[in-house]
Amino acid sequence: MEKIITAKIRNEAPLAEIEQIASKFSPTLRLEVREAFLAEDEGDYEKAEGLCCRILDEDNSNPEVRMLLGRCYFSQGKMDVAGQVFFDLVQDYPKEELPHLFLGMVHHTTGNFHDAVKEFELVYPLQTYHPFYFTSYGDALQQIGKKKQSREIFYEEVAAYEATGFIPSPQMLDGAYQNLLYLDIALGNQQYSEDLESYYHFLDLVEMTEEMQDYLAGNIVYFRSLMRNKGYRPLFLEFIKHIKEKNYLTEENCSEILESAFVSWELYGCHEDSRVDAIAETYLYTSYERRYMKKDSVTPEECDRIMVLAYTYEWYICQYYPKHQKEMNYIKNTYPYSYKNCRRFLEKVQNDAEKTAGEILEQLHYYVKNTEKAEFERSMYSAYEKASKDKKEPAYIYDGVETYKRIQPKVGRNDPCPCGSGKKYKKCCGK
């Protein structure tokens, strides 16, 4: 079966319809009418907008040109004027689908989800399929908490594809699948497996361009948040294994997200594994957090916190490893992705734990320059003795995009520094 690289979205009128619309105007305007619709077809919305304005200055009665002007505003992100155009059309033609549909899309884009739902409801079910109607309607429903109804609307987009094989936009359909699968899990409706098979079929059809890989990687991050639901974890593992086996993600940043998903999955299992001590688990997590931290998306203070914790637990592992080699070998065999993430460092510890501890201490001391090194080292040993007695008490945190595990509470400015110096964080590593 041939790959589908792109699929044209046809909001625009075919040539025969353009000629029919143009014939309603005076001969002097017909050429501009044709040019306006063709400019939209070519994606030149600014040109099409200008032509529409000139046409409507002379004859503002034609609804097709008014719709075209509204679409041009919409495509350029000019939502205020687009909304006004579509609102006027709704008043003039209340029984027509398209003005309601586009007004609903404007409301959805601007975050007026209740108003969007009202407009979409007025034309449901559609007489004629239109791209982005179901996805916009489904998302608006989800935003106002109507998950069950939202799931049914997203499914209609998928069902249209399954019935016809038509893909108006690979990215749009991928988004429909993302929401459909998420809602299957959230609702516990027993339809996840069937919908996942449909998604796999879709992924086999589309060309994995860089953009599509970004979308798929984004889905992995999105679905990872569902691992708060323990029952979903084996399903998530099945999903990422399938993605890896199909080798969909070849772009470096996307394949890295896939690798991080395996580590994230393992960390949930690691937490519940009685054979993995709290220190070892926390070390694996802090290494994961540092490895996959996006420095451009965290504050300098948060970045320092992550680095301090990672170095602190690396130093702890230097003390811990020699007496717990059996446990570390167990981690290596049971949690291979997590171990791979730390392999080089653990090999250094295995070869010379004392030397490696000294190197880590130097790196950690950078954050506490105002403390004598000998005093700092003593405080680290004291902190390690305390940490070695800790039990597993992780907190699960949702940050608005994904769920992750924070083994220790976030360090406040006035809290004791996690490096063990005994000073407040703001006067130590948080300076």
XYZ file of C-alpha atoms in Angstrom:
431
model
C 0.000 0.000 0.000
C 1.360 3.414 -0.932
C 2.282 5.827 1.817
C 0.186 8.950 2.259
C 2.586 11.851 2.562
C 0.158 14.748 2.586
C -3.531 15.198 1.994
C -5.056 18.414 0.692
C -7.661 20.087 2.872
C -10.453 21.312 0.636
C -12.228 24.196 2.321
C -11.905 25.924 -1.021
C -14.408 25.716 -3.834
C -13.554 23.572 -6.890
C -13.038 25.473 -10.147
C -16.588 24.854 -11.399
C -18.020 26.312 -8.186
C -15.665 29.284 -8.419
C -16.977 30.026 -11.901
C -20.550 29.738 -10.647
C -19.837 32.210 -7.836
C -17.987 34.587 -10.178
C -20.916 34.584 -12.605
C -23.051 36.328 -9.955
C -20.855 39.419 -10.132
C -20.424 42.089 -12.733
C -17.834 41.352 -15.455
C -15.413 43.829 -13.885
C -15.367 41.897 -10.585
C -15.327 38.336 -11.913
C -11.583 38.220 -12.404
C -10.956 39.378 -8.824
C -13.437 36.799 -7.499
C -11.550 34.014 -9.295
C -8.194 35.352 -8.067
C -9.444 35.555 -4.483
C -10.544 31.901 -4.347
C -7.397 30.709 -6.116
C -5.220 32.729 -3.709
C -6.862 30.921 -0.795
C -6.265 27.622 -2.575
C -2.551 28.507 -2.779
C -2.389 29.589 0.873
C -1.941 33.281 0.108
C -4.552 34.411 2.631
C -3.352 37.995 2.788
C -3.826 38.422 -0.958
C -7.214 36.721 -0.832
C -8.250 38.979 2.054
C -7.366 42.123 0.114
C -9.278 40.959 -2.950
C -12.331 40.059 -0.845
C -12.370 43.487 0.771
C -12.272 45.204 -2.633
C -15.045 42.956 -3.984
C -17.277 43.469 -0.955
C -16.750 47.238 -1.086
C -18.618 47.157 -4.384
C -21.012 44.300 -3.665
C -21.352 43.049 -0.089
C -24.354 40.807 -0.681
C -22.560 37.621 -1.742
C -22.295 35.072 1.138
C -19.593 32.950 -0.528
C -17.145 35.867 -0.701
C -18.022 36.851 2.870
C -17.301 33.279 3.970
C -14.022 33.407 2.056
C -13.066 36.630 3.831
C -13.864 35.061 7.210
C -11.749 32.001 6.384
C -8.843 34.238 5.358
C -9.044 36.123 8.644
C -9.259 32.819 10.521
C -6.266 31.319 8.692
C -4.171 34.380 9.581
C -5.168 34.218 13.247
C -7.313 37.362 13.104
C -9.977 35.859 15.326
C -11.818 39.062 16.321
C -12.653 40.087 12.759
C -13.168 36.468 11.662
C -15.672 35.993 14.478
C -17.547 39.129 13.469
C -17.782 37.992 9.828
C -19.102 34.562 10.793
C -21.463 36.011 13.400
C -23.024 38.306 10.770
C -23.377 35.360 8.408
C -25.085 33.316 11.126
C -27.581 36.139 11.605
C -28.237 36.384 7.867
C -28.237 32.632 7.145
C -29.182 30.848 10.397
C -29.910 27.519 8.688
C -26.578 27.266 6.864
C -23.949 24.898 8.354
C -20.690 26.629 7.508
C -21.199 29.958 9.314
C -22.103 28.106 12.537
C -19.202 25.712 12.067
C -16.609 28.428 11.558
C -18.016 30.596 14.330
C -17.705 27.568 16.593
C -14.093 27.118 15.502
C -13.368 30.764 16.303
C -14.868 30.327 19.787
C -12.829 27.144 20.263
C -9.598 28.795 19.160
C -10.132 31.733 21.528
C -10.995 29.486 24.484
C -14.739 30.223 24.585
C -15.563 26.532 24.826
C -19.187 26.783 25.977
C -20.008 29.103 23.073
C -18.144 26.776 20.709
C -20.213 23.801 21.849
C -23.441 25.765 21.323
C -22.503 26.546 17.716
C -21.307 23.019 16.959
C -24.477 21.515 18.440
C -26.634 23.579 16.082
C -25.230 21.793 13.020
C -24.804 18.291 14.480
C -24.890 15.930 12.709
C -23.242 17.554 9.706
C -24.939 17.206 6.352
C -21.495 17.323 4.695
C -18.200 16.215 6.282
C -15.877 19.085 7.152
C -12.276 18.747 8.401
C -11.611 19.937 11.962
C -15.303 20.030 12.930
C -15.205 16.855 15.004
C -11.797 17.554 16.546
C -12.732 21.125 17.505
C -16.138 20.014 18.814
C -14.643 17.077 20.724
C -11.972 19.206 22.357
C -14.462 21.903 23.339
C -16.629 19.250 25.004
C -13.617 17.854 26.816
C -12.633 21.322 28.014
C -16.007 21.773 29.703
C -15.865 18.341 31.329
C -18.167 16.350 29.034
C -15.764 13.463 28.498
C -18.230 10.804 27.382
C -19.810 13.044 24.753
C -16.351 14.242 23.728
C -15.199 10.674 23.152
C -18.142 9.986 20.847
C -17.390 13.068 18.760
C -13.691 12.216 18.390
C -14.713 8.715 17.383
C -16.820 10.143 14.551
C -13.659 11.660 13.040
C -11.928 8.289 13.241
C -15.008 6.478 11.924
C -15.110 8.803 8.902
C -11.497 7.875 8.135
C -12.151 4.143 8.633
C -15.186 4.262 6.336
C -13.565 6.203 3.490
C -9.794 5.946 3.951
C -9.684 9.715 3.455
C -7.117 11.587 5.533
C -7.806 15.331 5.291
C -4.819 16.087 7.539
C -2.528 13.466 9.119
C -1.807 15.785 12.052
C -5.507 16.432 12.681
C -6.380 12.731 12.581
C -3.444 11.923 14.860
C -4.850 14.433 17.344
C -8.250 12.764 17.125
C -6.684 9.399 17.932
C -4.722 10.894 20.818
C -7.873 12.230 22.425
C -9.881 9.115 21.631
C -7.372 6.817 23.313
C -6.978 9.137 26.281
C -10.744 9.225 26.799
C -10.998 5.433 26.436
C -8.661 5.106 29.403
C -10.232 7.918 31.408
C -13.722 6.499 30.913
C -12.750 2.837 31.287
C -15.088 1.950 28.428
C -13.284 -1.225 27.248
C -12.792 0.233 23.755
C -9.117 1.133 24.058
C -7.708 -1.996 22.384
C -9.958 -1.691 19.338
C -9.181 2.006 18.922
C -5.450 1.385 19.407
C -5.469 -1.161 16.568
C -7.108 1.454 14.350
C -4.406 3.950 15.357
C -1.665 1.442 14.502
C -3.214 1.009 11.053
C -3.214 4.777 10.584
C 0.435 5.023 11.622
C 1.340 2.363 9.065
C -0.303 4.417 6.333
C 1.152 7.852 6.936
C 4.661 8.899 6.031
C 6.689 9.502 9.179
C 7.836 12.984 8.297
C 9.655 15.058 10.898
C 6.369 16.758 11.767
C 4.520 13.462 12.200
C 7.339 12.137 14.382
C 6.968 15.219 16.583
C 3.248 14.500 16.896
C 3.821 10.851 17.770
C 6.502 11.754 20.323
C 4.052 14.262 21.797
C 1.499 11.472 22.127
C 4.012 9.406 24.079
C 4.500 12.278 26.529
C 0.736 12.754 26.730
C -0.024 9.069 27.336
C 2.784 8.854 29.872
C 0.692 11.038 32.156
C -1.883 8.235 32.300
C 0.517 6.020 34.223
C -0.954 7.508 37.372
C -3.580 4.878 36.559
C -1.841 1.648 37.548
C -4.038 -0.386 35.230
C -2.801 1.594 32.242
C 0.895 0.916 32.800
C 1.045 -2.433 30.942
C -0.929 -0.860 28.088
C 1.543 2.021 27.924
C 4.435 -0.449 27.790
C 2.727 -2.297 24.946
C 2.268 1.009 23.104
C 5.879 2.195 23.367
C 7.172 -1.286 22.495
C 5.109 -1.191 19.314
C 6.459 2.252 18.418
C 10.008 1.029 18.973
C 9.525 -2.182 16.966
C 8.095 -0.240 14.024
C 11.020 2.205 14.163
C 8.702 5.147 13.565
C 10.861 7.616 15.489
C 14.180 8.170 13.746
C 14.664 11.856 14.578
C 17.101 12.168 17.488
C 14.891 14.250 19.781
C 11.900 11.963 19.144
C 13.802 8.725 19.730
C 15.118 10.248 22.962
C 11.551 10.845 24.128
C 10.786 7.191 23.400
C 13.800 6.074 25.443
C 12.736 8.328 28.292
C 9.281 6.734 28.201
C 10.795 3.308 28.896
C 12.759 4.773 31.810
C 9.639 6.470 33.134
C 7.708 3.205 32.949
C 10.489 1.377 34.786
C 10.567 3.957 37.564
C 6.966 3.210 38.435
C 7.835 -0.471 38.751
C 11.025 0.320 40.610
C 9.097 2.236 43.238
C 6.888 -0.779 43.972
C 9.791 -3.244 43.945
C 10.799 -4.242 47.480
C 14.188 -5.392 46.192
C 15.145 -1.815 45.308
C 16.040 0.380 48.274
C 14.905 4.009 48.580
C 18.417 5.373 47.963
C 18.848 3.372 44.764
C 15.381 4.325 43.538
C 15.941 8.007 44.266
C 19.305 7.887 42.536
C 17.695 6.399 39.411
C 15.005 9.051 39.424
C 17.315 12.031 39.978
C 19.530 10.766 37.150
C 16.464 10.472 34.940
C 15.298 13.962 35.869
C 18.700 15.475 35.080
C 19.143 13.467 31.876
C 15.826 14.526 30.368
C 15.543 18.001 31.869
C 14.796 20.657 29.261
C 16.908 23.570 30.472
C 14.984 26.072 28.396
C 11.733 25.160 30.148
C 12.839 25.340 33.802
C 13.966 28.261 35.931
C 17.648 28.554 36.919
C 16.616 27.768 40.495
C 14.823 24.606 39.420
C 17.773 23.613 37.257
C 20.108 24.018 40.252
C 17.762 21.960 42.413
C 17.803 19.123 39.884
C 21.592 19.252 39.557
C 22.147 19.342 43.336
C 19.891 16.333 43.905
C 21.511 14.394 41.075
C 25.049 15.042 42.370
C 23.979 14.370 45.954
C 22.570 10.956 45.120
C 25.523 10.138 42.910
C 27.726 10.747 45.936
C 25.381 8.604 48.052
C 25.656 5.789 45.507
C 29.442 5.925 45.799
C 28.980 5.023 49.478
C 26.115 2.629 48.836
C 27.335 0.606 45.841
C 30.206 -1.410 47.387
C 27.912 -3.023 49.970
C 24.923 -3.475 47.648
C 26.369 -4.901 44.443
C 23.750 -7.662 44.345
C 20.975 -5.081 44.376
C 22.683 -3.024 41.662
C 23.065 -6.115 39.483
C 19.387 -6.814 40.004
C 18.571 -3.290 38.817
C 20.810 -3.775 35.796
C 18.921 -6.900 34.739
C 15.409 -5.862 35.742
C 15.391 -2.194 34.744
C 17.695 -2.075 31.698
C 16.640 1.354 30.409
C 17.129 2.976 33.801
C 20.481 1.255 34.200
C 21.560 2.283 30.705
C 20.824 5.878 31.649
C 23.358 5.583 34.507
C 25.701 2.939 33.114
C 28.839 5.035 32.638
C 28.675 6.515 36.097
C 27.972 3.158 37.780
C 30.922 1.584 35.958
C 33.142 4.360 37.335
C 31.834 3.678 40.836
C 32.421 -0.032 40.411
C 36.013 0.577 39.357
C 36.877 3.142 42.050
C 34.072 4.320 44.327
C 36.338 6.479 46.504
C 37.880 8.398 43.608
C 34.487 8.914 41.971
C 33.038 10.181 45.269
C 35.839 12.750 45.459
C 35.098 13.971 41.939
C 31.383 14.274 42.704
C 32.128 16.137 45.910
C 34.125 18.696 43.934
C 31.214 19.205 41.524
C 28.718 19.451 44.360
C 30.915 21.823 46.322
C 30.617 24.279 43.439
C 27.078 24.989 44.659
C 28.216 25.623 48.266
C 31.384 27.650 47.809
C 30.947 29.411 51.119
C 31.358 26.146 53.087
C 34.742 24.644 53.952
C 35.308 21.456 51.996
C 36.073 19.332 55.071
C 32.967 20.593 56.840
C 30.922 19.997 53.723
C 32.206 16.431 53.391
C 31.304 15.684 57.023
C 27.801 17.047 56.445
C 27.461 14.824 53.380
C 28.327 11.707 55.392
C 25.819 12.744 58.027
C 23.136 13.323 55.387
C 23.916 9.947 53.807
C 23.441 8.139 57.118
C 20.041 9.765 57.437
C 19.062 9.058 53.824
C 20.084 5.393 54.135
C 17.329 4.957 56.721
C 14.626 6.578 54.591
C 11.708 4.553 53.312
C 10.058 4.959 49.948
C 7.615 7.835 50.166
C 7.441 9.407 46.696
C 4.925 12.046 45.738
C 3.156 11.997 42.403
C 2.898 15.398 40.782
C 1.003 16.581 37.730
C 2.561 19.607 36.068
C -0.147 20.318 33.518
C 1.531 18.405 30.683
C 2.814 15.159 32.078
C 2.974 13.277 35.340
C 6.299 12.551 36.895
C 7.562 11.251 40.195
C 9.303 13.546 42.592
C 10.930 11.345 45.190
C 11.483 14.248 47.544
C 9.276 17.305 47.977
C 10.343 20.345 45.991
C 12.936 22.265 47.962
C 11.689 25.647 49.182
C 13.967 28.655 49.573
C 13.839 28.396 53.376
C 14.065 24.590 53.567
C 17.240 22.755 54.621
C 19.522 22.245 51.621
C 19.360 18.675 50.253
C 23.160 18.560 50.020
C 23.269 18.071 53.796
C 25.188 21.225 54.686
C 22.673 22.100 57.395
C 22.093 25.532 55.871
C 18.939 26.866 54.297
C 18.679 26.144 50.589
C 18.642 29.885 49.718
C 21.953 30.366 51.525
C 23.571 27.247 50.138
C 22.960 25.497 46.783
C 20.060 27.802 45.951
C 22.183 30.963 45.906
